[in-house]
Short mmCIF file of C-alpha atoms in Angstrom, two decimals:
data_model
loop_
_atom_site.label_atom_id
_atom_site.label_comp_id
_atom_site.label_asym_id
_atom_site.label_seq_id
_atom_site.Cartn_x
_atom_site.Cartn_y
_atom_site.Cartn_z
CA UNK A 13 14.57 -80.31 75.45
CA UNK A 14 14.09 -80.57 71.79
CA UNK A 15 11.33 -78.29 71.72
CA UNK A 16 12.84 -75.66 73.80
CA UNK A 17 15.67 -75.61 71.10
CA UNK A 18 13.29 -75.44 68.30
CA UNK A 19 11.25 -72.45 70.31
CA UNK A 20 14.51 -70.77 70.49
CA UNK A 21 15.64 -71.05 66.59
CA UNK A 22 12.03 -69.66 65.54
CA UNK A 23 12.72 -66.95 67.73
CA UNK A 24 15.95 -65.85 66.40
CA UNK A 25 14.39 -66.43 62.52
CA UNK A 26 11.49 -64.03 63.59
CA UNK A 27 14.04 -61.06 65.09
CA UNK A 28 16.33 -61.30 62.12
CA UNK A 29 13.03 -61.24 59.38
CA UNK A 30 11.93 -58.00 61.50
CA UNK A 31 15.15 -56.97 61.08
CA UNK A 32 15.00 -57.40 57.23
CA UNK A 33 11.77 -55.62 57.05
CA UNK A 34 12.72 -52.51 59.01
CA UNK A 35 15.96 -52.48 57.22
CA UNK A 36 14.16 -52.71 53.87
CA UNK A 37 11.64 -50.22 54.60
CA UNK A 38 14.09 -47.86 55.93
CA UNK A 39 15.72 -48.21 52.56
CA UNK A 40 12.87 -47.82 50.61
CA UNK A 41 11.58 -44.60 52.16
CA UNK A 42 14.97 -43.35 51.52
CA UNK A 43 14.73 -43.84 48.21
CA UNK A 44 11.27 -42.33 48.20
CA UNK A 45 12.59 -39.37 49.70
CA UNK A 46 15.52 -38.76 47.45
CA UNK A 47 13.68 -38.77 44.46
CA UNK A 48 11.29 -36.38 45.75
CA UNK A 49 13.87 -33.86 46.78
CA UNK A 50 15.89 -34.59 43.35
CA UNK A 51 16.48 -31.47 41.21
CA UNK A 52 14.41 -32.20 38.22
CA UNK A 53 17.21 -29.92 36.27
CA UNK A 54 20.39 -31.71 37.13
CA UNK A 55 22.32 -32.48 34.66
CA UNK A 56 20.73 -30.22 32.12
CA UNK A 57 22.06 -26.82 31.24
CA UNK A 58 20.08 -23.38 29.59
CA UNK A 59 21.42 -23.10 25.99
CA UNK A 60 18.77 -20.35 25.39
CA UNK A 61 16.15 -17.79 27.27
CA UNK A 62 14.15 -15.02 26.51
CA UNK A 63 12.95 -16.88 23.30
CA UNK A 64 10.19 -15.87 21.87
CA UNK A 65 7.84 -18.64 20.99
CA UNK A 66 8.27 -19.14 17.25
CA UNK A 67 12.23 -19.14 17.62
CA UNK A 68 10.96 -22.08 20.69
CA UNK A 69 9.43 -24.02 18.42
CA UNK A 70 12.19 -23.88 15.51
CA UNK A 71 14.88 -24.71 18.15
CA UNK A 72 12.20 -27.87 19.53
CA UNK A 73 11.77 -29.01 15.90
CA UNK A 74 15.39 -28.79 15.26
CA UNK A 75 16.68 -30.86 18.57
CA UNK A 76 13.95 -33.25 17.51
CA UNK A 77 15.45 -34.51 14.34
CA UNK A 78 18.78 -34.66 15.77
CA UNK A 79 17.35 -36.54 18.71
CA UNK A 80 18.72 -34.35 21.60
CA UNK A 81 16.72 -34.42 24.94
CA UNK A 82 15.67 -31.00 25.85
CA UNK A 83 13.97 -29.43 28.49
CA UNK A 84 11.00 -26.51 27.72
CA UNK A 85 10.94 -23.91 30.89
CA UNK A 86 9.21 -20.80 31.86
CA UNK A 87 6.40 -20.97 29.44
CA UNK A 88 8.89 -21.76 26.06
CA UNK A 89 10.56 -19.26 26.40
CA UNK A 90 13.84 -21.14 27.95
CA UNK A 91 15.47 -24.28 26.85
CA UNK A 92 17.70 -26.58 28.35
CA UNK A 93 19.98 -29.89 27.22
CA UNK A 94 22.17 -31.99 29.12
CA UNK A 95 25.61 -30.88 29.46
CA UNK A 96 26.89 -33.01 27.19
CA UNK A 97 25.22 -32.36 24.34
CA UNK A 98 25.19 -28.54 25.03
CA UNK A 99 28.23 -27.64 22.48
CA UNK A 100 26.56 -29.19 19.72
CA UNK A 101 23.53 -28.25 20.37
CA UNK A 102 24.63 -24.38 19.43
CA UNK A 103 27.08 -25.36 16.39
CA UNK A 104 23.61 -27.03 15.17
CA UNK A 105 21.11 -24.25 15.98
CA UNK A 106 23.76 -21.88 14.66
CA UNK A 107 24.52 -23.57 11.45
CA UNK A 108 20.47 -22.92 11.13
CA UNK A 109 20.36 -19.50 12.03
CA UNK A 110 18.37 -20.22 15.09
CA UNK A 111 17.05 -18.43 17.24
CA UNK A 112 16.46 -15.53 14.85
CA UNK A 113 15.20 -13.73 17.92
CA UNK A 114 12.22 -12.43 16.76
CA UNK A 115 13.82 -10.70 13.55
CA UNK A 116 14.75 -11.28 10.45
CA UNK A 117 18.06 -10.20 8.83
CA UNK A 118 20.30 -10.70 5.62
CA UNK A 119 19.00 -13.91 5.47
CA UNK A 120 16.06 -13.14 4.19
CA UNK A 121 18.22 -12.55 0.76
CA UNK A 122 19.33 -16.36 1.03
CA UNK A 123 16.08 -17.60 -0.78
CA UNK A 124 15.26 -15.91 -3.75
CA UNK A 125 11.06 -16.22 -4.92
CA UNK A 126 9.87 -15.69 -8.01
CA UNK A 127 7.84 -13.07 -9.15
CA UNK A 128 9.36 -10.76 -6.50
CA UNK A 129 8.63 -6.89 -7.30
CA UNK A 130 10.93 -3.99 -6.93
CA UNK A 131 8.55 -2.96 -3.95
CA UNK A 132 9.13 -6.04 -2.43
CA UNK A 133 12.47 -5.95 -2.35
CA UNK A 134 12.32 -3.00 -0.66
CA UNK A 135 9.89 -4.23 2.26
CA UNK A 136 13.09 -6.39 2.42
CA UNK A 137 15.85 -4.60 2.38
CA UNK A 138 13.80 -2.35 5.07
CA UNK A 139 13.41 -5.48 7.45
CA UNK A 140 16.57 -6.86 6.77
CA UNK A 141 18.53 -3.79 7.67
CA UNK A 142 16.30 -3.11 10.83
CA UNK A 143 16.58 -6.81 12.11
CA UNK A 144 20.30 -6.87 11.97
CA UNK A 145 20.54 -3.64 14.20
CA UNK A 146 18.22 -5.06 16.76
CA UNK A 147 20.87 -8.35 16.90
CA UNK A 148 23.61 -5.62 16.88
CA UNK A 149 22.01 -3.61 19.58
CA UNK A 150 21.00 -7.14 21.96
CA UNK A 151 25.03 -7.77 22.18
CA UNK A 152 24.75 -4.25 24.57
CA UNK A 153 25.61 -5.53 27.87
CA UNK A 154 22.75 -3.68 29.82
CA UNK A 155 19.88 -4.21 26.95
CA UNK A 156 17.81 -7.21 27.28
CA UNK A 157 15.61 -6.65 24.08
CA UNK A 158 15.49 -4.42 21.10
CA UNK A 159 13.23 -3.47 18.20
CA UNK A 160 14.16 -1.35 14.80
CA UNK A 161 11.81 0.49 12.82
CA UNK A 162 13.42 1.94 9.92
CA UNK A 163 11.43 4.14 7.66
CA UNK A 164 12.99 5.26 4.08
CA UNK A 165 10.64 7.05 1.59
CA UNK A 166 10.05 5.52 -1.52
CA UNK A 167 11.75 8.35 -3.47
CA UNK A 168 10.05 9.52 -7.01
CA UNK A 169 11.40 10.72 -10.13
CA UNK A 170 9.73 14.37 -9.56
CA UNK A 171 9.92 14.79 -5.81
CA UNK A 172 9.64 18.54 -4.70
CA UNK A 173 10.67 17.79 -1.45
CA UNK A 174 12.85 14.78 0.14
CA UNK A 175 11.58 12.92 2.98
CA UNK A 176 14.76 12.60 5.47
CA UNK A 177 15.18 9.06 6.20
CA UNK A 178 14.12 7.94 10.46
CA UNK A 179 14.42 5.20 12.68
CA UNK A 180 12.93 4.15 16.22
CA UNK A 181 14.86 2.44 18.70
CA UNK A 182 12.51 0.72 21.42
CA UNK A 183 14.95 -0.79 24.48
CA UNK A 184 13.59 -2.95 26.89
CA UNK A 185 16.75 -3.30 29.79
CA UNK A 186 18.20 -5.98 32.15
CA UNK A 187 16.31 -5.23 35.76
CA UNK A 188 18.23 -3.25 37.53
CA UNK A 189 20.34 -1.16 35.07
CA UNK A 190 20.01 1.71 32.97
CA UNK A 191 21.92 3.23 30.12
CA UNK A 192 24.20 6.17 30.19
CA UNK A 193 24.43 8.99 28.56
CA UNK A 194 27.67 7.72 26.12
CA UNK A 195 26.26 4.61 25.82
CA UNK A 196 22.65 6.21 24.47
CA UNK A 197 24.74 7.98 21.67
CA UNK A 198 26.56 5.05 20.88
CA UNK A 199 23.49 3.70 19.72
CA UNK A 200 22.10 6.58 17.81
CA UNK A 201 25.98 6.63 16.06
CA UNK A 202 25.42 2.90 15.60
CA UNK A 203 22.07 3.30 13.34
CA UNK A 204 22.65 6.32 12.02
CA UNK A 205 26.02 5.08 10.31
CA UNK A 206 24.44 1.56 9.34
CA UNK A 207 21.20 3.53 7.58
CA UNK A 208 22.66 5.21 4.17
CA UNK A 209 21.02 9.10 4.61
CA UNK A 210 20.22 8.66 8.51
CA UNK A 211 21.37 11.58 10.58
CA UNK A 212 21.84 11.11 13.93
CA UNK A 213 18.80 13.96 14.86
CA UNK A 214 16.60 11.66 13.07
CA UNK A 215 17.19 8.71 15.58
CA UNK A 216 14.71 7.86 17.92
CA UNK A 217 15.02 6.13 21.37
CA UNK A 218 12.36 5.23 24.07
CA UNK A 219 12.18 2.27 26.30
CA UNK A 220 9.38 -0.33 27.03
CA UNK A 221 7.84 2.03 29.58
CA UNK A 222 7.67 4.69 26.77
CA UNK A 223 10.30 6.87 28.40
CA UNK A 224 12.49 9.34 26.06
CA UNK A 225 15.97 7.93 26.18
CA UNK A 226 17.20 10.38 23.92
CA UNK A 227 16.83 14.11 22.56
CA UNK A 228 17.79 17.06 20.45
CA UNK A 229 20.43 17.60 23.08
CA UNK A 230 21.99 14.36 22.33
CA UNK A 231 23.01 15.23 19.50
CA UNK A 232 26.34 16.37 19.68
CA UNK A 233 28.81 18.16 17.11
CA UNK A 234 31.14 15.24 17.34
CA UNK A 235 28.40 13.16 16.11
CA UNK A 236 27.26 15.41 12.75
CA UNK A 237 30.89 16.49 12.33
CA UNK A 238 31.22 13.51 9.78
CA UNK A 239 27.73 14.66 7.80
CA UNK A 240 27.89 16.41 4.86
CA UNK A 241 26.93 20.03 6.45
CA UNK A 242 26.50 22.81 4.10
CA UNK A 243 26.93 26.26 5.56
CA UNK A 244 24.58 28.30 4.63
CA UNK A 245 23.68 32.29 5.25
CA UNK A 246 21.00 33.47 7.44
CA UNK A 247 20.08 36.30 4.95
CA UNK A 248 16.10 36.82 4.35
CA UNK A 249 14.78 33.68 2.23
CA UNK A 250 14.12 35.35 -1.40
CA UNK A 251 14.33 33.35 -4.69
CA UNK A 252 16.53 32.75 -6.62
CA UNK A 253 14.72 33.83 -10.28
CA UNK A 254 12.03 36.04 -10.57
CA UNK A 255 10.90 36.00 -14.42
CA UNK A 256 9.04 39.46 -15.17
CA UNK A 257 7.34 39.14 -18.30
CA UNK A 258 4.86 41.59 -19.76
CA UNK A 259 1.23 39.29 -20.22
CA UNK A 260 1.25 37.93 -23.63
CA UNK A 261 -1.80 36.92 -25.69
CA UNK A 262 0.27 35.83 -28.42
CA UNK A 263 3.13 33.36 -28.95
CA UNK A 264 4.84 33.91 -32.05
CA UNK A 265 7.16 31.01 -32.63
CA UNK A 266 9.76 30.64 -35.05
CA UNK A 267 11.85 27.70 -36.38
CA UNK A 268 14.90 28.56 -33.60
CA UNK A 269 15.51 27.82 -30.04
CA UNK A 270 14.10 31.00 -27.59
CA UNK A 271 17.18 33.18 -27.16
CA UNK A 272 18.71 32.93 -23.48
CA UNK A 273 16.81 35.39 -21.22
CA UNK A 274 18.68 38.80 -20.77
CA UNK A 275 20.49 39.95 -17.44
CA UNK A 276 17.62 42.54 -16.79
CA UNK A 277 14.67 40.34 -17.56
CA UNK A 278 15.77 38.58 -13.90
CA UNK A 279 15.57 40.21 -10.87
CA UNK A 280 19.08 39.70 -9.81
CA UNK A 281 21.04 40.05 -6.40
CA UNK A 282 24.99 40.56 -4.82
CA UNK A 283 26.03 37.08 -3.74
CA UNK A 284 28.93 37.83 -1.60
CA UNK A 285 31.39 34.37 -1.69
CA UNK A 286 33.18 34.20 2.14
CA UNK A 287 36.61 34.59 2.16
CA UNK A 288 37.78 31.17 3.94
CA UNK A 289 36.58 28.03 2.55
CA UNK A 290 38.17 25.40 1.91
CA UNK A 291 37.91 23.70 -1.85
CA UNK A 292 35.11 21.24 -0.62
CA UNK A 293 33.31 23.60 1.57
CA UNK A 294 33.05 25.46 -1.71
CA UNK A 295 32.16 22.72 -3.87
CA UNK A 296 29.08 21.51 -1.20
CA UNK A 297 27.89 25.47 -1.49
CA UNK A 298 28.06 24.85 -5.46
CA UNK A 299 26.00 21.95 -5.29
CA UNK A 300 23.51 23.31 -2.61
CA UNK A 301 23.06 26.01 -5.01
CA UNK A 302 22.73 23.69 -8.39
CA UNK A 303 19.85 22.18 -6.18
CA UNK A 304 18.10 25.68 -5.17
CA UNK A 305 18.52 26.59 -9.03
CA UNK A 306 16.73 23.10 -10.72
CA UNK A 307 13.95 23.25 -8.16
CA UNK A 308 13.13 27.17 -8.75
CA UNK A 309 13.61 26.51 -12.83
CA UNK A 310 11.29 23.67 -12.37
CA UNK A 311 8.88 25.04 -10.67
CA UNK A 312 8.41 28.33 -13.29
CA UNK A 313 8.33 25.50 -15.94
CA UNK A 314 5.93 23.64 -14.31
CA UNK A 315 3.39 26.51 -13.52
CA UNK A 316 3.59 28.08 -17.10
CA UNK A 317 2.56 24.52 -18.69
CA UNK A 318 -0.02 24.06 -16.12
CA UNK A 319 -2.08 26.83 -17.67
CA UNK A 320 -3.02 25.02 -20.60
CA UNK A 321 -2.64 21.53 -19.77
CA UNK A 322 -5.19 19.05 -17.95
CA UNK A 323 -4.26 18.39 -14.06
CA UNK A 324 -1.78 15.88 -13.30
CA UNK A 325 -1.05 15.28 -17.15
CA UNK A 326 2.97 16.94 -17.66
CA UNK A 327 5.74 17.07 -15.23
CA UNK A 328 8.89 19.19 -16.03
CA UNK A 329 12.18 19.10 -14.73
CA UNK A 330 15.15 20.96 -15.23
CA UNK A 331 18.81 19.51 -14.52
CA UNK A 332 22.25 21.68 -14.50
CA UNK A 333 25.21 20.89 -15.25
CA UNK A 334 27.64 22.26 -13.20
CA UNK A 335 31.71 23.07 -14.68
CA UNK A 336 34.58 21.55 -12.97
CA UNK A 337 34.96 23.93 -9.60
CA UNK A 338 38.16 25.85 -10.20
CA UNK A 339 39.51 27.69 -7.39
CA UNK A 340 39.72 31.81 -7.72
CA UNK A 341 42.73 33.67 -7.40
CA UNK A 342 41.95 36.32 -4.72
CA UNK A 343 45.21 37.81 -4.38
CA UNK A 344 43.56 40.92 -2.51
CA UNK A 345 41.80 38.50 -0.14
CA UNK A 346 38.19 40.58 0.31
CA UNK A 347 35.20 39.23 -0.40
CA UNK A 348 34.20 38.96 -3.66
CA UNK A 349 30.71 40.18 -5.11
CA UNK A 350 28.83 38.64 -7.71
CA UNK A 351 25.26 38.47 -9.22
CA UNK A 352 23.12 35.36 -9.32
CA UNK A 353 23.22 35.98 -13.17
CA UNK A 354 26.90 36.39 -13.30
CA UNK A 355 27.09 33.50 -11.17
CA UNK A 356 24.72 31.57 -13.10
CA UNK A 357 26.71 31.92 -16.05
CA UNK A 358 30.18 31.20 -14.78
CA UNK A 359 29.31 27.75 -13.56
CA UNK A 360 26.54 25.99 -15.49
CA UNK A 361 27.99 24.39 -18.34
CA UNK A 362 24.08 22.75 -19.61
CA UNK A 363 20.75 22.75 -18.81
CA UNK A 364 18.76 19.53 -19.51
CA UNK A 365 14.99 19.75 -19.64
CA UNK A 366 13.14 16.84 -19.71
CA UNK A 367 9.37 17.17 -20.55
CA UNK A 368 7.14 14.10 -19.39
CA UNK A 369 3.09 14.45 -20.62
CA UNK A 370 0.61 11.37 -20.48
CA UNK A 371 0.54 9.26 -23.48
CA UNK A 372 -3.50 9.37 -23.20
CA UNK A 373 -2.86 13.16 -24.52
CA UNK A 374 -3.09 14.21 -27.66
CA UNK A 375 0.26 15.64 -28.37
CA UNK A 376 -0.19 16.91 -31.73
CA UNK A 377 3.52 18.28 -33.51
CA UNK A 378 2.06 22.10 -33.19
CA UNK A 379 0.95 21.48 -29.48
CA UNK A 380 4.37 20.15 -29.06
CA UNK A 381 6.29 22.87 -30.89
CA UNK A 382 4.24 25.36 -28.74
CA UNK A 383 5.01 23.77 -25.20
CA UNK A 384 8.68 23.46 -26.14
CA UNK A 385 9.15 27.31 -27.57
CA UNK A 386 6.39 28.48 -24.42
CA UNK A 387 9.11 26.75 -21.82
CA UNK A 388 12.63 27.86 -23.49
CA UNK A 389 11.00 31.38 -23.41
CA UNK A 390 10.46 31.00 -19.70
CA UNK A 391 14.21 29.41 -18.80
CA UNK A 392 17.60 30.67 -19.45
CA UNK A 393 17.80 28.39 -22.18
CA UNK A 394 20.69 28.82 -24.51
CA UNK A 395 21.00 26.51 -27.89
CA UNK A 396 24.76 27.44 -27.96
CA UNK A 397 25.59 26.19 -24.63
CA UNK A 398 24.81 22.85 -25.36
CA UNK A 399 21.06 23.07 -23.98
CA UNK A 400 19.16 20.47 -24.90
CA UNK A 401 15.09 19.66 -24.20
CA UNK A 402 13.02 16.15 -24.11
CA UNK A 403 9.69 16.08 -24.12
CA UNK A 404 8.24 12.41 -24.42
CA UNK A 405 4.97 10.73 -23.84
CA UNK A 406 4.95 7.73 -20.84
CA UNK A 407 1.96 6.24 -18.87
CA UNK A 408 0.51 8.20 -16.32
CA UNK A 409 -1.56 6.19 -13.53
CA UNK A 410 -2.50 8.61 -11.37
CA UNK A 411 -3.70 11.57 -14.48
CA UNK A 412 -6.88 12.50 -14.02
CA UNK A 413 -9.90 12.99 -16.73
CA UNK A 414 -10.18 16.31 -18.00
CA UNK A 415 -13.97 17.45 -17.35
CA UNK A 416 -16.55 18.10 -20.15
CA UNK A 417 -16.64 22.04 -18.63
CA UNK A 418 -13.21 22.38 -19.05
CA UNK A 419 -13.24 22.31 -23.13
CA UNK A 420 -16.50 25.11 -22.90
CA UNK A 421 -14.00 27.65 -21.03
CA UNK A 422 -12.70 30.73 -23.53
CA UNK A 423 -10.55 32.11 -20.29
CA UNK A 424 -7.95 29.53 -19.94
CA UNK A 425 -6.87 27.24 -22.60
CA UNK A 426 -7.61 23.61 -21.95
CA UNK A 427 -7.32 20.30 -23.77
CA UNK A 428 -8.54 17.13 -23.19
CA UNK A 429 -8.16 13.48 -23.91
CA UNK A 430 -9.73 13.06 -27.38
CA UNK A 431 -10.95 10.17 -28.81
CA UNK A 432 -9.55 7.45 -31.09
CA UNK A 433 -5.80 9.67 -31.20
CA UNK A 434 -7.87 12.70 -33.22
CA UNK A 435 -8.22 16.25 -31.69
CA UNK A 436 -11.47 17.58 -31.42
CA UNK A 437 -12.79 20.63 -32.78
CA UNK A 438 -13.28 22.24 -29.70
CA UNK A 439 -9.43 21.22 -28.69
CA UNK A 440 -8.13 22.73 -32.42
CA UNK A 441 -9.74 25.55 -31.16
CA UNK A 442 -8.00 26.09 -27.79
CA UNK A 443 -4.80 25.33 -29.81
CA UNK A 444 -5.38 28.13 -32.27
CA UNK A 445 -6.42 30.51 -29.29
CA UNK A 446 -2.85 29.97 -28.63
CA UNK A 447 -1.09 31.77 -31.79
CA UNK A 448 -4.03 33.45 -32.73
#
């Protein structure tokens, strides 16, 4: 009887320890299978994507010292935090200026190096102004990516021509959506306006898969109707002063300024002034001409002193001074006709010219005295007016050598870079061949 009882009990233990097990392995596998199906990304959130991997590694570094999990995804270039900690994450990054996303932009003033050159500055201005109008350009709903190139010349002191001022805009959009045509001139109003000089036809857009986003058509008047546009004649291009001078061997020079050049030494021509314009349409025509005018003067300067000097060893500019615009009385409203030379002497008030020759030259007071008298002979150069002339002697880098031929030649007058500050004989010579 006894052992029946005791068969019975060690039964029951055995069906309730199988139980156990099975229960505890069912448990177990449950577990097992949970945590394989878990979403390794619960509970974190993206703060940033489409980093590029140096702004990755300056956020990683920065949520490092602050000891904030994170979470590095598709290759870097996203990162995640937990929710939590998401809000402060961005005040953080942002009190860094992080990401930068992949340009740089007035920041770049914040630190200030030593030993920093007017050229670099410039390098920086240029990549500051081009980064920020990337960042400006990213906020564009339907633009994933941009890039700025911004290209202003390095303007001289003696520059015949100016270099207009260009930019390229390179896009790269969302998948799935495209730009229209507005929005395309938004941007190229967006960069022209932010570059100082930038007109809008000078604006530049193509897309990652090199595709034109933008044209000469695109351009329209609404967008140039805030540019300073100077109306100007289509009339046969013919310039402006034509000296006509009889060939001289001799230049007699006397202890005055040259005389002002008469009416009929220049080839003049009717300017007929439009009826119409308004007092700052007339003023931009002024200044359009005062342009025209120191560029032609210039350039007669600057060939007659070219004769007898070395290559690359003067530079000559003239600058006018124009008299307060006064509006005209036209009370029988017709056009009114006028010479260049009447003209000319209605509305310059003083002409400047500034005469720049390489201090390696020997500038002796009588080669001086001759350049001066040989270039007031040549402009309409008036000692009453107020007209005043500079010459002065700076560096030249980029003057070149005169060659030991060109002191041997008796048909052009050349002079060189003498020795020790004295001129040579054969120099004295080409001087005297002068006012011989």
């Amino acid at each position: 009887m006894g052992t029946a009882v005791q068969g019975g009990e060690a039964r029951r233990l055995l069906i309730m320890s199988s139980v156990v097990v099975v229960i505890s392995l069912i448990f177990v596998l449950s577990f097992f299978r949970s945590c394989a199906n878990r979403d390794p990304y619960s509970g974190y959130t993206v703060i940033y994507s489409n980093l590029e991997l140096k702004d990755s590694a300056d956020v990683v570094s920065v949520l490092k010292d602050q000891k904030i999990p994170y979470q590095i995804r598709d290759g870097g270039a996203t990162i995640a935090v937990p929710k939590e900690k998401a809000d402060d994450a961005r005040l953080i990054l942002a009190q860094k200026n992080l990401p930068i996303g992949g340009s740089v932009g007035w920041e770049i003033f914040n630190e200030s190096k030593l030993g920093t050159t007017d050229f670099d500055r410039r390098i920086q201005l240029i990549r500051a102004i081009s980064g920020e109008l990337a960042r400006t350009i990213r906020r564009i709903d339907a633009v994933q990516d941009a890039r700025v190139q911004v290209v202003i010349p390095q303007t001289t002191l003696f520059e015949a021509t100016q270099v207009p001022v260009t930019a390229s805009v390179l896009l790269q959009l969302k998948p799935g959506r495209r730009l229209s045509k507005e929005q395309i001139n938004g941007i190229v109003l967006l960069v022209s306006r932010s570059v100082e000089n930038l007109r809008p036809e000078n604006v530049s857009i193509v897309d990652i898969y090199g595709n034109i986003l933008n044209g000469p058509e695109s351009v329209t008047p609404e967008m140039t109707s805030v540019m300073p546009v100077i109306p100007v004649q289509k009339q046969e291009e013919k310039p402006r002063f034509e000296i006509i001078k009889p060939e001289q061997k001799e230049i007699v020079t006397t202890n005055e300024i040259a005389p002002p050049i008469k009416p009929e030494a220049v080839v003049t021509k009717e300017v007929v002034i439009p009826l119409g314009k308004t007092s700052e349409e007339k003023a931009l025509l002024a200044l359009k001409a005062k342009e025209e005018m120191e560029d032609k003067l210039s350039s007669i300067a600057q060939k007659i002193v070219n004769r007898f000097y070395p290559p690359n060893s003067i530079l000559v500019k003239v600058s006018l001074q124009l008299e307060d615009y006064k509006p005209v009385n036209n009370k029988k409203k017709k056009p009114i006709v006028k010479s260049e030379m009447e003209l000319f002497n209605e509305n310059i008030k003083k002409m400047t010219i500034i005469i720049l020759v390489d201090n390696r030259f020997n500038l002796t007071p009588q080669l001086k005295k001759i350049t001066v008298d040989m270039v007031t002979s040549a402009l309409p150069f008036y000692k009453l007016r107020g007209d005043e002339i500079i010459i002065k002697q700076v560096p030249f880098h980029y003057a070149n050598i005169a060659r030991p031929e060109m002191f041997t030649t008796e048909s052009s007058v050349a002079v060189g870079f003498p020795e020790q500050g004295q001129p040579s004989a054969k120099s004295k010579s080409n001087v005297s061949f002068l006012i011989e």
